[in-house]
XYZ file of C-alpha atoms in Angstrom:
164
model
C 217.939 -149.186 114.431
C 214.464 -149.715 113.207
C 213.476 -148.852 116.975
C 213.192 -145.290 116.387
C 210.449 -145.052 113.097
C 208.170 -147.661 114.991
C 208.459 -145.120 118.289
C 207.626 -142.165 115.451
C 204.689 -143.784 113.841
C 203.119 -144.608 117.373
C 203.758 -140.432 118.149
C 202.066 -139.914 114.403
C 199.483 -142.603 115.488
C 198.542 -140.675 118.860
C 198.720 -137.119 117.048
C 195.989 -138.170 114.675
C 194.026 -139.711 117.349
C 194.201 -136.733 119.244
C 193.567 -134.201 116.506
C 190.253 -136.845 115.365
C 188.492 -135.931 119.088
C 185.105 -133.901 118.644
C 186.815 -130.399 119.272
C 185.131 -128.597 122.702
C 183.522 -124.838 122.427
C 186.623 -123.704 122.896
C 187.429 -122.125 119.368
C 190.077 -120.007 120.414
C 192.975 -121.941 120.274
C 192.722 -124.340 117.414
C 193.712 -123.334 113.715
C 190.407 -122.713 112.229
C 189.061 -125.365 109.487
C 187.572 -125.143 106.487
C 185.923 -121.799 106.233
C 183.539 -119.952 104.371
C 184.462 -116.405 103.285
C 181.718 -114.538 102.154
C 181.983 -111.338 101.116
C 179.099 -108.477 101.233
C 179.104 -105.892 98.301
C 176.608 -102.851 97.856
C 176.709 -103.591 93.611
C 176.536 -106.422 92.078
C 179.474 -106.436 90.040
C 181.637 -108.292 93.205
C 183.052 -111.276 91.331
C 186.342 -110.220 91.698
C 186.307 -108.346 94.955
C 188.584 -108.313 98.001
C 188.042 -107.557 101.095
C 189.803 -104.360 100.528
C 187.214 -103.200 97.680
C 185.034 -100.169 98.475
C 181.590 -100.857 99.691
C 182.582 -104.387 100.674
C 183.226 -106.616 104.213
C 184.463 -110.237 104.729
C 182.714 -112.246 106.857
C 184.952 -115.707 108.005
C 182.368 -118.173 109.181
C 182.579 -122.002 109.893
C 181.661 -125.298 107.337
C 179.811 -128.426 108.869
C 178.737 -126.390 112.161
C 176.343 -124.576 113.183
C 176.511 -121.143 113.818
C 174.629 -117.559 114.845
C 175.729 -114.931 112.999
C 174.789 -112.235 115.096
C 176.268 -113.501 117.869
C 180.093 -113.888 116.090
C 178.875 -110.895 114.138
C 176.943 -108.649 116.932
C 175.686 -105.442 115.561
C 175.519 -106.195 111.803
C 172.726 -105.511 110.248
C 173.517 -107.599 107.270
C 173.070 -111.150 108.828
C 169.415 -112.080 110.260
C 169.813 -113.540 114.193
C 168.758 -117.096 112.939
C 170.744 -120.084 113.293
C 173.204 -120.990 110.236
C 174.183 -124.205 108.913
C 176.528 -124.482 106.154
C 177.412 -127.501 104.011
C 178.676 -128.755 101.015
C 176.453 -129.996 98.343
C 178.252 -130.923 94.917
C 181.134 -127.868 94.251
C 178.286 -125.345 96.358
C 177.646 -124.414 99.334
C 174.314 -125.179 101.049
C 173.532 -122.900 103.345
C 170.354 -123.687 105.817
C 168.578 -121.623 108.204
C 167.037 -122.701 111.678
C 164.019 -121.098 113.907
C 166.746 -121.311 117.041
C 169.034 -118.105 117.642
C 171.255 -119.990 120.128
C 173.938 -121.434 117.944
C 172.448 -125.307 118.673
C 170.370 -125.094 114.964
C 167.972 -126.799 116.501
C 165.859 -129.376 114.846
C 169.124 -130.664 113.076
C 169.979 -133.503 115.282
C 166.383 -135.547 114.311
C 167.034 -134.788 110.924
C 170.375 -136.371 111.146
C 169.289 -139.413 113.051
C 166.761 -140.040 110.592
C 163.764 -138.739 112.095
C 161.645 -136.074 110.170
C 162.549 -133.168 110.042
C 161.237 -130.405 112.573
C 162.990 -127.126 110.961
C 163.205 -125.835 108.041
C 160.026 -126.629 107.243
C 159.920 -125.862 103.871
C 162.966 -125.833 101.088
C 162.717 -121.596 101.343
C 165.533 -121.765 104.463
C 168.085 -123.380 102.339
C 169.914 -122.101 99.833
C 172.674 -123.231 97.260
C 174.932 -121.473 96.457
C 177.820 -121.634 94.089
C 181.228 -120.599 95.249
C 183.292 -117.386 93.765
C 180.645 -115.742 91.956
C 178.742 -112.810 92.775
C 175.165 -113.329 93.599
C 172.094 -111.841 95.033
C 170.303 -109.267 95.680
C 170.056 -110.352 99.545
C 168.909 -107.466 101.763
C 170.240 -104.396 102.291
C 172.817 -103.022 103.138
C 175.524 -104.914 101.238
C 172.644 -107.258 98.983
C 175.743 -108.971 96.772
C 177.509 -111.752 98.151
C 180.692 -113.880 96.815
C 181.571 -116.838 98.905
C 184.661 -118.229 98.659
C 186.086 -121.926 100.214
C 188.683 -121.187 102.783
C 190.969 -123.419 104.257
C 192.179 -127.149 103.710
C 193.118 -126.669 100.039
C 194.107 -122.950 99.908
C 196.674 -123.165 102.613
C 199.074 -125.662 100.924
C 199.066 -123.737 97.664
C 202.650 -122.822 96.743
C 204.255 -125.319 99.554
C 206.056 -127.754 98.097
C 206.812 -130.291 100.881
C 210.781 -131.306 100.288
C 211.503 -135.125 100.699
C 214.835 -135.339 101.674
């Protein structure tokens, strides 16, 4: 009966169409994706830190979206209330701050579509930085900062998919 793996790729087919939509607001119930972890020390010697270490707090944020930290993060005193964009540049991260402080990183869209771009301004509101290594000093009051790829590639580590 080939019937039946046709019926199953068409189901596949559908899945992957479905899963391929632009995702809504609605974070709540999807898996996350890729992440960023960044973790926040008070000394500099955080390169092999967890979030359990002393003096240190994780921080989950998203990849290729924008975001406001102090509005997933309200109270902190460690992130600034600008907009965030983070992407990938090489093995880095880039991460790129906006004027806006509403989550829409405003300005982004022209730069995207090719027009100039409105914000940032100047090359001071983005920063690379390379992943699983301790840098800083940002401000106080946890200036080190480790940020770690989370996601896609971490979660299959260790399963072995069985073809039987």
């Amino acid at each position: 009966g080939g019937g039946t793996s046709a019926s199953l790729a068409a189901a596949a087919d559908s899945q992957l169409r479905q899963a391929q939509q632009p995702q809504q607001k609605s974070t709540n119930e999807q898996p996350p994706k890729t992440q960023i972890r960044t973790l926040m020390c008070t000394t500099e010697s955080c390169t092999d830190a967890t979030p359990s270490t002393p003096g240190c707090k994780k921080y989950d944020t998203p990849l290729d979206e924008c975001y406001n930290a102090a509005t997933l993060f309200p109270g902190d005193e460690s992130w600034s209330d600008m907009d965030i964009y983070d992407t990938m540049l090489m093995r880095n991260l880039k991460r790129t701050f906006y004027e806006s402080k509403d989550g829409t990183c405003a300005g982004r869209e022209e730069e995207e579509s090719g027009g100039a771009p409105v914000v940032p301004g100047d090359e001071d509101d983005a920063f690379i930085l390379p992943f699983d290594a301790c840098v800083g000093p940002f401000g106080p009051p946890r200036p080190w900062g480790k940020f770690t790829l989370m996601g896609d590639d971490n979660d299959q580590e260790g399963e072995a998919l069985s073809e039987e």
